[in-house]
Short mmCIF file of C-alpha atoms and ligand atoms in Angstrom, two decimals:
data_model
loop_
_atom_site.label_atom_id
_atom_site.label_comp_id
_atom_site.label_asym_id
_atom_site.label_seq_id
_atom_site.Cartn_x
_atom_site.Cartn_y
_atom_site.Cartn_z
CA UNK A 298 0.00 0.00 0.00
CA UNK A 299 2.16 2.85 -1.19
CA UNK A 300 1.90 6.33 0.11
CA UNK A 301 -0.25 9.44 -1.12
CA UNK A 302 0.98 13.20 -1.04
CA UNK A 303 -2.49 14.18 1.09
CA UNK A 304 -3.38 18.13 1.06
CA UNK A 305 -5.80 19.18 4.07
CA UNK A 306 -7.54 21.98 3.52
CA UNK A 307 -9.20 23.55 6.95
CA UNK A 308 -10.20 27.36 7.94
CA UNK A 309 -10.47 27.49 11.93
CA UNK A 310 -13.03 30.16 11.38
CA UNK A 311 -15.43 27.32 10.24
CA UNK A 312 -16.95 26.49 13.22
CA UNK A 313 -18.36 29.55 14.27
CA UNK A 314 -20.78 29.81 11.76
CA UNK A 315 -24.38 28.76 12.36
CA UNK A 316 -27.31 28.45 10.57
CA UNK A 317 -29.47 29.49 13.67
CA UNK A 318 -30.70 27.26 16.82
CA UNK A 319 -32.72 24.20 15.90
CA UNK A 320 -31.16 23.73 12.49
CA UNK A 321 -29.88 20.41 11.88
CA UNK A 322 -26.78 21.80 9.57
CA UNK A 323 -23.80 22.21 12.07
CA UNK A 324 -20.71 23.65 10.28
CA UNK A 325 -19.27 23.00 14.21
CA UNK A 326 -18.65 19.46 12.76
CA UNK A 327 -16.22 20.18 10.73
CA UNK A 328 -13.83 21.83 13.33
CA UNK A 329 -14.81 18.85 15.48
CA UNK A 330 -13.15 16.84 12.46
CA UNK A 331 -10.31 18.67 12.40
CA UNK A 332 -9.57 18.52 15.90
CA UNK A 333 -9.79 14.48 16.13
CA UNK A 334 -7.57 14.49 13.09
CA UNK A 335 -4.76 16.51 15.24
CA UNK A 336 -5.46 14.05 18.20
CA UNK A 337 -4.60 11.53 15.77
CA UNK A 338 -1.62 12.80 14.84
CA UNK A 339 -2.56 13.01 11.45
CA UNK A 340 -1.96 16.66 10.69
CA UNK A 341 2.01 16.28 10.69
CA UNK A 342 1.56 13.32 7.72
CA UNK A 343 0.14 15.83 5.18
CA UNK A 344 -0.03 18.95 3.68
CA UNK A 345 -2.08 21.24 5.90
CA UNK A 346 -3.61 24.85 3.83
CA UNK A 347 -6.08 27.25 5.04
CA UNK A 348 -7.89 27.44 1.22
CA UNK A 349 -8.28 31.08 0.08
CA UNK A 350 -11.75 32.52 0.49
CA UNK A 351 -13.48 32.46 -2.70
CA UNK A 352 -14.14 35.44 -4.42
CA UNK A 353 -18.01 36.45 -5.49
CA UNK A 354 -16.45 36.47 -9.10
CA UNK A 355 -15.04 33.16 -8.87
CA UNK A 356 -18.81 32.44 -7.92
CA UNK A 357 -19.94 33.55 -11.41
CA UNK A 358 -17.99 30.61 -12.75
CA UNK A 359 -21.32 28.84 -12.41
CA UNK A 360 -24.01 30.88 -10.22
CA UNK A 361 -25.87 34.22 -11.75
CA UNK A 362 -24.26 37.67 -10.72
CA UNK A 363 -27.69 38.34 -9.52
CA UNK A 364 -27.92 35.75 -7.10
CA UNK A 365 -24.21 36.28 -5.61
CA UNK A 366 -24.37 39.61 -5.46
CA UNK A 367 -27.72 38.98 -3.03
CA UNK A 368 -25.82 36.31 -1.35
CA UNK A 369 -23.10 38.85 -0.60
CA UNK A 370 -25.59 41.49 0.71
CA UNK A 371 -28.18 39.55 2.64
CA UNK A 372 -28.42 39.36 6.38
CA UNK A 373 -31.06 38.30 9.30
CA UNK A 374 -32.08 42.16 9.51
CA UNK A 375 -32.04 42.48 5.69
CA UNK A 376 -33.67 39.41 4.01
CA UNK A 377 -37.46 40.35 4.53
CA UNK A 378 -37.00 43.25 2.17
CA UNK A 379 -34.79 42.17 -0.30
CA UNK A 380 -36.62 39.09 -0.58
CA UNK A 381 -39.58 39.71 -2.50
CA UNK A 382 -40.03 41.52 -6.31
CA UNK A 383 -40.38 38.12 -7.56
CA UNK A 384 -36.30 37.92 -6.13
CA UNK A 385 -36.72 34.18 -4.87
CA UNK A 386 -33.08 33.72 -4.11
CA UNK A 387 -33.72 31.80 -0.42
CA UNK A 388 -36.58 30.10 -0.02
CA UNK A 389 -38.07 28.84 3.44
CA UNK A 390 -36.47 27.03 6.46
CA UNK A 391 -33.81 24.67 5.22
CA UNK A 392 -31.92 28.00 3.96
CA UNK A 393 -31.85 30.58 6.63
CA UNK A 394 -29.60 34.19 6.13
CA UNK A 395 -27.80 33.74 8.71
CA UNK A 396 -24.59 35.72 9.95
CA UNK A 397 -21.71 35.73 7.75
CA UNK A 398 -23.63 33.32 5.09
CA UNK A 399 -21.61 34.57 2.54
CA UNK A 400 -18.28 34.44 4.18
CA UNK A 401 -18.74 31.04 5.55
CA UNK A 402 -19.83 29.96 1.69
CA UNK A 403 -16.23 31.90 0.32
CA UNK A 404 -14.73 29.08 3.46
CA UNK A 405 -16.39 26.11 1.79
CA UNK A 406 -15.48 27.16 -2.23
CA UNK A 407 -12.85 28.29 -1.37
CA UNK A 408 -11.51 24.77 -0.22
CA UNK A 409 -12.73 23.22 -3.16
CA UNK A 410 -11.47 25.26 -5.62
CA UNK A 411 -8.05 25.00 -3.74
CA UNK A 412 -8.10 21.50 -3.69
CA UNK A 413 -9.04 21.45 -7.52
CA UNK A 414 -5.90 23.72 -8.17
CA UNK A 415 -3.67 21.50 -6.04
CA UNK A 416 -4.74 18.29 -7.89
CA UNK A 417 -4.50 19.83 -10.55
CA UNK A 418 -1.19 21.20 -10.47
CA UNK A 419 0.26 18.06 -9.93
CA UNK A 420 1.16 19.04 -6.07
CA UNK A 421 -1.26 16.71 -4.73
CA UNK A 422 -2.29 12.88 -4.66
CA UNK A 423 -5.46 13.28 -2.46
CA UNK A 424 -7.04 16.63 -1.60
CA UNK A 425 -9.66 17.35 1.27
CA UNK A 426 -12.09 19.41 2.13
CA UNK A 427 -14.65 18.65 4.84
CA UNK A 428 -16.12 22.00 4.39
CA UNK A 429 -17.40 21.27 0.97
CA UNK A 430 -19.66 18.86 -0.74
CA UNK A 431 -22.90 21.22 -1.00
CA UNK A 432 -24.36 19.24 -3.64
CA UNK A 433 -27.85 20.70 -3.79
CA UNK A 434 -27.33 24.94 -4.27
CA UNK A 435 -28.44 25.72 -8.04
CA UNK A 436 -27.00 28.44 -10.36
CA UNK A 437 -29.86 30.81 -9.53
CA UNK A 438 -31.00 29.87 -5.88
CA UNK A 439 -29.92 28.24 -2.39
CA UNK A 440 -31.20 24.99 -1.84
CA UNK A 441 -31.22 22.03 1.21
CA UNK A 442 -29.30 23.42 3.02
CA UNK A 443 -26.58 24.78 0.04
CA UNK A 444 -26.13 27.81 -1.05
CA UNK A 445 -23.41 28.03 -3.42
CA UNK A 446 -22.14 24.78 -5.21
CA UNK A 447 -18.13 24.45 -4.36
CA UNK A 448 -18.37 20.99 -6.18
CA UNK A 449 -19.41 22.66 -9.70
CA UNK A 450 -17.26 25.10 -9.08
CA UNK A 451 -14.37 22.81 -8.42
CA UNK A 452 -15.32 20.51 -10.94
CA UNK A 453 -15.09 23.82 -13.34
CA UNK A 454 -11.51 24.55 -12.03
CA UNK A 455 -10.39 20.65 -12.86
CA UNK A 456 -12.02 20.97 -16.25
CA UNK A 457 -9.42 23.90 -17.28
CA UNK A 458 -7.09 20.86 -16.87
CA UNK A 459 -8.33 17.21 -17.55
CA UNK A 460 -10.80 15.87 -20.01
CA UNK A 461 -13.08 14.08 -18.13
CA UNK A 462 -13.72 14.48 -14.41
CA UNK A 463 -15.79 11.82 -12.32
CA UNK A 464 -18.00 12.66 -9.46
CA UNK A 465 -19.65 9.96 -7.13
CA UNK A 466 -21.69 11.43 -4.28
CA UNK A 467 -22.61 8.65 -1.55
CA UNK A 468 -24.30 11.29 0.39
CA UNK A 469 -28.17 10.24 1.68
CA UNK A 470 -29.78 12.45 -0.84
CA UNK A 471 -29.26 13.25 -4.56
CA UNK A 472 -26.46 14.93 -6.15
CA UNK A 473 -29.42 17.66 -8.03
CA UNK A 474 -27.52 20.40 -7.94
CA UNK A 475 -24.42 18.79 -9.18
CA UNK A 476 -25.97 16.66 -12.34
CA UNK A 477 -27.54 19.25 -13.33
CA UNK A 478 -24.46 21.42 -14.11
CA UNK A 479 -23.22 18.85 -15.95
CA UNK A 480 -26.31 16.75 -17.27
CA UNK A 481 -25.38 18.06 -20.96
CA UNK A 482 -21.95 17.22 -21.11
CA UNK A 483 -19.50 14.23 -21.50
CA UNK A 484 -16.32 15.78 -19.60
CA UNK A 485 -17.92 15.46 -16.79
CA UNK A 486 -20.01 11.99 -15.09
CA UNK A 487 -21.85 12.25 -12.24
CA UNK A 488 -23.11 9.42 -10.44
CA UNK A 489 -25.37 9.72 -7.24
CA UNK A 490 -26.12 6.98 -4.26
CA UNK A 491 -29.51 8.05 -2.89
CA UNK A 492 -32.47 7.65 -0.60
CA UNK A 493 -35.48 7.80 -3.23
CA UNK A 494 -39.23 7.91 -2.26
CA UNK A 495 -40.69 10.50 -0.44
CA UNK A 496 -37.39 12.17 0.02
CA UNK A 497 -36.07 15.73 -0.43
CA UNK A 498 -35.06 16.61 -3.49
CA UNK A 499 -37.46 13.71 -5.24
CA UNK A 500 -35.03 13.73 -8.28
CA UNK A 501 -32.77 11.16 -9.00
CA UNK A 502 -34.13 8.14 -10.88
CA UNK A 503 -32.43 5.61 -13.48
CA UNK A 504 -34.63 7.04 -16.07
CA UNK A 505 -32.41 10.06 -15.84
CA UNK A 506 -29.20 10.10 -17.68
CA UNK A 507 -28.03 13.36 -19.28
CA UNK A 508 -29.35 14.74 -22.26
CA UNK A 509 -27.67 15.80 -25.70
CA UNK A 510 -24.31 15.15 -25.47
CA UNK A 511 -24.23 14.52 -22.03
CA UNK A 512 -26.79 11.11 -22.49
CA UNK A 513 -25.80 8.43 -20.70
CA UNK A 514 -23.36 10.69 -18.49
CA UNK A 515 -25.43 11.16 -15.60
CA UNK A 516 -25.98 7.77 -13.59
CA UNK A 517 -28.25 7.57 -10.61
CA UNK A 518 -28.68 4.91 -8.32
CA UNK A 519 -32.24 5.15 -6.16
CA UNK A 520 -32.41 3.05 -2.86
CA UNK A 521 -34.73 2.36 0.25
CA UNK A 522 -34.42 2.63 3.42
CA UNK A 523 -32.29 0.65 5.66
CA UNK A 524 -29.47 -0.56 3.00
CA UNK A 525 -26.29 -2.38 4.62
CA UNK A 526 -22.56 -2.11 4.44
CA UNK A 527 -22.66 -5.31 2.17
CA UNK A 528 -25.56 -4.51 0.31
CA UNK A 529 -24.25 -0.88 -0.76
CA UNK A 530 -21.02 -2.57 -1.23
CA UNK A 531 -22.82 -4.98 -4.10
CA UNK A 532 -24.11 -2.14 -6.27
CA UNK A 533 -21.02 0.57 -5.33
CA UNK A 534 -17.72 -1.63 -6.68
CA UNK A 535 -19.17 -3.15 -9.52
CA UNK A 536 -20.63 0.03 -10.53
CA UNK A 537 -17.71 2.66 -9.76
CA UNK A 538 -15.73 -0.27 -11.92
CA UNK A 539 -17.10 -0.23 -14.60
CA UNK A 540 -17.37 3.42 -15.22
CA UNK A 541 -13.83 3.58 -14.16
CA UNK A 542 -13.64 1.03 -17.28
CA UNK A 543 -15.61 2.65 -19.48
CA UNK A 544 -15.10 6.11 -18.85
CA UNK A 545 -11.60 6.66 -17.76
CA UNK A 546 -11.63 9.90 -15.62
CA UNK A 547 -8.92 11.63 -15.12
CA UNK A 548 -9.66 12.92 -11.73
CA UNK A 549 -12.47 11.81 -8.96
CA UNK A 550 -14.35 13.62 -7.22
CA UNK A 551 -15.87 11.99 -3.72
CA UNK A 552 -18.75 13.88 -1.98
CA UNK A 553 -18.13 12.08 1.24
CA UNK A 554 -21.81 13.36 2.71
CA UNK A 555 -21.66 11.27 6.10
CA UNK A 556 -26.04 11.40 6.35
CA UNK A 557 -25.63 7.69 4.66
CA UNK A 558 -24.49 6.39 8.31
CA UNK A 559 -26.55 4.27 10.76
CA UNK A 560 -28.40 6.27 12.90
CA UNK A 561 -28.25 9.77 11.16
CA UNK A 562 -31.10 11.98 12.40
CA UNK A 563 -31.75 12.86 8.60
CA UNK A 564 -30.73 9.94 6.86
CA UNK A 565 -32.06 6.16 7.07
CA UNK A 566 -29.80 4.05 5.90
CA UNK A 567 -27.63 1.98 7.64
CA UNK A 568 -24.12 1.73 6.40
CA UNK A 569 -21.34 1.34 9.48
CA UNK A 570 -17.98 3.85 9.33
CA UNK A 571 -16.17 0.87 7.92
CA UNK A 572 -18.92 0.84 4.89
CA UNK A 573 -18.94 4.07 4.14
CA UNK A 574 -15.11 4.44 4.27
CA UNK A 575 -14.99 1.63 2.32
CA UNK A 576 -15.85 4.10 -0.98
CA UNK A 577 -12.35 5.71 -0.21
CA UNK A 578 -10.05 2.76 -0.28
CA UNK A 579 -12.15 1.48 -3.28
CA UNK A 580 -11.09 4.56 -5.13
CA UNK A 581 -7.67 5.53 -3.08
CA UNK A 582 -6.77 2.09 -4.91
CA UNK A 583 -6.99 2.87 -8.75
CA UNK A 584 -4.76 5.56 -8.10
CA UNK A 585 -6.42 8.39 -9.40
CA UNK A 586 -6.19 12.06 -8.33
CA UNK A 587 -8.81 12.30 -5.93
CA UNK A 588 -10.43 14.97 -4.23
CA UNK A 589 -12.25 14.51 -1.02
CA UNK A 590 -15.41 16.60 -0.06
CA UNK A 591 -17.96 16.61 2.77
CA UNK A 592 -21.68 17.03 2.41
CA UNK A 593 -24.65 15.78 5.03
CA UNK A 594 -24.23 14.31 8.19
CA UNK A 595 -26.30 15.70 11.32
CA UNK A 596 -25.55 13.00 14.34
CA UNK A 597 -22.68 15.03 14.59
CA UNK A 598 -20.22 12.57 16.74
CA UNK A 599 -20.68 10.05 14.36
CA UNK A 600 -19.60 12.91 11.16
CA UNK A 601 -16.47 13.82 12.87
CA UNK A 602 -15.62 9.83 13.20
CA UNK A 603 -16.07 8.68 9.78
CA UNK A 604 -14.29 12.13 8.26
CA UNK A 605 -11.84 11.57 10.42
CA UNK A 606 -11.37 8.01 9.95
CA UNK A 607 -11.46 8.85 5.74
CA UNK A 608 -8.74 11.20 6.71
CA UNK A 609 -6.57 8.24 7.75
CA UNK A 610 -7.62 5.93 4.77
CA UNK A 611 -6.49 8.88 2.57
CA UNK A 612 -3.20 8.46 3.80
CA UNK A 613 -3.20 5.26 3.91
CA UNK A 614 -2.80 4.70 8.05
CA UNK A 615 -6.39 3.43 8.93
CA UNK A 616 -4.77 -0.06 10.21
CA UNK A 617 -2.64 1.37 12.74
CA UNK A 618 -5.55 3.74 13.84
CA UNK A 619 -6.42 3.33 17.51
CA UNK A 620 -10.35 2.16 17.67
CA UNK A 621 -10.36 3.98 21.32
CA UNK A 622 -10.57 7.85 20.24
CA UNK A 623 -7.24 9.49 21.73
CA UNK A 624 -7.83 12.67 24.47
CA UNK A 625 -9.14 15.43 22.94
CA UNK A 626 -11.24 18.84 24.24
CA UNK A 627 -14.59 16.79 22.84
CA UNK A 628 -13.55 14.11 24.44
CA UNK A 629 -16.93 13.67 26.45
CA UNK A 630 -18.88 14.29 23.76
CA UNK A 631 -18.22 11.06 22.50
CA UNK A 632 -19.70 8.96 25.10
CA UNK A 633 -21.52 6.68 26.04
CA UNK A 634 -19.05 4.49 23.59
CA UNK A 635 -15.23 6.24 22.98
CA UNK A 636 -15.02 4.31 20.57
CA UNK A 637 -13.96 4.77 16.40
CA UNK A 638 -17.00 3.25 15.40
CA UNK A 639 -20.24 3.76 13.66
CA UNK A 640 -22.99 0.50 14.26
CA UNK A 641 -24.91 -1.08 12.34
CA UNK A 642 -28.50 -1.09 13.94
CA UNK A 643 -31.99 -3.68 13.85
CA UNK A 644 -33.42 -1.44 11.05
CA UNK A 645 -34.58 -3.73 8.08
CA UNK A 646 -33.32 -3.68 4.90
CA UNK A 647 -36.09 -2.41 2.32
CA UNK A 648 -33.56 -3.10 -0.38
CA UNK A 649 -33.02 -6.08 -0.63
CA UNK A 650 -36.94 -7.39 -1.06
CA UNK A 651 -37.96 -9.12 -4.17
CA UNK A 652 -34.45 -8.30 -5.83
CA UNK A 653 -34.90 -4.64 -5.74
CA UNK A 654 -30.75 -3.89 -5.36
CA UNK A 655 -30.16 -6.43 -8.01
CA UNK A 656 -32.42 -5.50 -10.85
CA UNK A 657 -30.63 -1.45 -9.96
CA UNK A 658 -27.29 -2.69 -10.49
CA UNK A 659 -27.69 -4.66 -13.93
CA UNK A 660 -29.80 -1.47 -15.12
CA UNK A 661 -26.65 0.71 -14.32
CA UNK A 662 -24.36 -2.10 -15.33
CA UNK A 663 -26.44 -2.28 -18.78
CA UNK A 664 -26.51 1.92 -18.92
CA UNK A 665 -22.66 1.97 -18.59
CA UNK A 666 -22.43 -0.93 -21.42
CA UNK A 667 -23.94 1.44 -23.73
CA UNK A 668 -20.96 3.70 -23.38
CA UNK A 669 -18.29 1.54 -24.47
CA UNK A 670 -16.61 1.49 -27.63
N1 ZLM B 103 -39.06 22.38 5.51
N2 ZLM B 103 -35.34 23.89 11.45
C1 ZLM B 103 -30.12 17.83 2.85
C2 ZLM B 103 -31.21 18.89 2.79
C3 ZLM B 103 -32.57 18.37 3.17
C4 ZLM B 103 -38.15 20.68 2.09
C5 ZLM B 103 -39.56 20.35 4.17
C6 ZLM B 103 -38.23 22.97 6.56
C7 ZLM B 103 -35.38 19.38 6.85
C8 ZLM B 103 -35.50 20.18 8.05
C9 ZLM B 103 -34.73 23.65 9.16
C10 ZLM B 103 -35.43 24.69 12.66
C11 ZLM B 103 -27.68 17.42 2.22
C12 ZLM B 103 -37.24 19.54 2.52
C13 ZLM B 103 -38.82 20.93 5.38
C14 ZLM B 103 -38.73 22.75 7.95
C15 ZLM B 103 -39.52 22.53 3.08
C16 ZLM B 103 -35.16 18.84 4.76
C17 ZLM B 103 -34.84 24.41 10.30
C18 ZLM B 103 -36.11 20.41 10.35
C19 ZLM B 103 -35.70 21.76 10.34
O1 ZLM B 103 -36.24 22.16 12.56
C20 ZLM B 103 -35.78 22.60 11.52
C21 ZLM B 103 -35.45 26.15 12.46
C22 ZLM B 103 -35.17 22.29 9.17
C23 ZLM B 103 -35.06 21.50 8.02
C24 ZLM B 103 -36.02 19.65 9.21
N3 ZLM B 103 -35.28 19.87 5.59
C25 ZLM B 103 -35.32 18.00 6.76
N4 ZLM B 103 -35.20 17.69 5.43
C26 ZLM B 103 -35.01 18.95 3.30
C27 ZLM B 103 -33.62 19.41 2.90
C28 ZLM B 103 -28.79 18.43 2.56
O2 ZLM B 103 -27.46 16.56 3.31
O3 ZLM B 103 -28.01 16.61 1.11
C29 ZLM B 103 -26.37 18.12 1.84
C30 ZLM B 103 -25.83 19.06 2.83
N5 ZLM B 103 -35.97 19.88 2.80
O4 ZLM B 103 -37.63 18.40 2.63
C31 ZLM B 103 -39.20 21.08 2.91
C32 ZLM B 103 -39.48 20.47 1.61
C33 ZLM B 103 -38.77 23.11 4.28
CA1 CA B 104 -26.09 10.95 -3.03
ZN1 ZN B 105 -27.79 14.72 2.55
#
């Protein structure tokens, strides 16, 4: 198992941001992250940047000026009147204007445009960015929780470079925000792991697959509730293998969205840390620049230990990781188990009834087929 140059990307401001009390979106978890990754000892075995804010131009690479330069302006005092003249820029709950929305967005590009520049520039094996992976904000409008998409927009920055890119987002809900960017184009595949049925965003079936030159680019792959490390594991290799086969990115991007764990308050599946860390050594393997992202993930403690364990795998150190979680300030907010671990709970497996997973996988299987020479 040979070694990756790893680049961390991590703003200490992070943390202090907050979409307001109640809201399940808790950019605390990523400073949480960070510091279990120092407990570790990790930090001194890579590359460790604070990413340049992005600027509201850089935004324009994909979103509208109009919507950016609202973004930049907004606050709680000032929303109620610029919303409104048909402006529909932030809609309801799940997107609040809170304080500093726009810087801590410039935190969360700006890491994923820095990690796209670092890949790209040869400088880095593996690039990560916990702060990222807001799959679901549109070119016009905030959405779930997302306001501006740092994966398009570092997707955009690795386009200026490589010929195809590949994005697999194993985050609870669909990748919307991302396929659509891309849903007309072959340098770019996206393919999405997703709760489907009565589920926010309700896009996201097989049936959709890119149009125009982008047909048969976009894969999705719908699932119930309750799916299993080795069930997800049955449709996920064969099917990030045989795009890897057919399409032959030249960079991967991983939205890491950590809502696809066992006992998330949002999510209901029930994939163990192992499982869902699993997707990184699958890909860490094939040796392809990778960049890491974040996304969902709202039982906090259990966030912080799978990014931090996918931290590890990305360098390569996850056997000689201690399964008791070192000292750290959190420390007793880990309890009642202080443990490196995510369980697998009783929930049953919807997925696996009358053949459901199966039948998904040969349809993908058979979609990718279509795209070889
Ligand atoms: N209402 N507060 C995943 C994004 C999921 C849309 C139904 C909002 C919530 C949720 C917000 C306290 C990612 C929808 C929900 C109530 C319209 C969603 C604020 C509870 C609360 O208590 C809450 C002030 C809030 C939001 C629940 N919203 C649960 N599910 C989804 C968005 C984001 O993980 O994929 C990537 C980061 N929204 O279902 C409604 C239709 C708004
Ligand atoms: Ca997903
Ligand atoms: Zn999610």
């Amino acid at each position: 198992m040979s070694k990756r140059r790893v680049t961390y990307y991590y703003d200490p401001d992070t943390g202090a941001y907050t979409y307001g009390l109640g809201h399940l979106m808790k950019p605390h978890r990523v400073s949480v992250t960070h510091e279990l990754v120092n407990a570790y000892d990790m930090l001194g075995q890579m590359h460790v940047l604070k990413p340049r804010r992005a600027t509201p131009e850089s935004m324009t690479a994909f979103h509208t000026d109009e919507y950016i330069h609202f973004l930049n302006r907004v606050t709680p005092e000032t929303v109620e009147e610029m919303t409104g003249h048909g402006s529909r820029f932030l809609v309801g709950d799940d997107n609040p204007a809170f304080e500093g929305v726009f810087e801590f967005c410039s935190i969360s590009a700006g890491g994923s445009i820095c990690a796209s520049e670092r890949i790209a520039d040869g400088s880095a094996d593996i690039a990560i960015n916990w702060a990222g992976g807001l799959h679901h904000a549109k070119k016009r409008e905030a959405s779930g929780f997302c306001y501006i998409n740092d994966i398009v927009l570092g997707i955009l920055e690795l386009l200026r470079t490589y010929p195809r890119v590949l994005y697999i987002d194993i985050d609870c809900h669909h990748g919307d925000g991302v396929e659509e960017a891309f849903y007309t184009t072959d340098r770019v595949m996206t393919c999405s792991f997703h709760k489907f049925g009565e589920y926010f965003p309700g896009t996201g079936t097989q049936e959709d697959r890119g149009r125009g030159k982008g047909k048969g680019y976009s894969i999705n792959v719908p699932l119930k509730d309750g799916i299993t490390d080795e069930a997800f594991q049955s449709v996920f290799d064969p099917i990030i293998a045989k795009i890897l086969e057919v399409y032959r990115p030249s960079a991967v991007v991983l939205q890491c969205g950590a809502d696809s764990l066992a006992g998330d308050r949002l999510g209901c599946f029930n994939i163990t840390m192992e499982g869902h860390a699993h997707c990184v050594q699958f890909l860490r393997k094939y040796n392809i620049p990778l960049i890491l992202l974040g996304g969902g993930g709202y039982t906090v403690k259990n966030v912080v230990r799978v990014w931090a364990y996918e931290t590890a795998c990305a360098l390569g150190i996850e056997a000689d990781i201690d399964p008791n979680l070192p000292w750290n300030s959190y420390f007793e907010w880990f309890g009642p188990r202080y443990r490196l671990e995510v369980l697998e709970n009783n929930m049953e497996d919807l997925n696996v009834r009358d053949g459901l997973l199966d039948k998904i996988r040969i349809t993908a299987l058979q979609q990718l087929q279509e795209l070889a020479p």
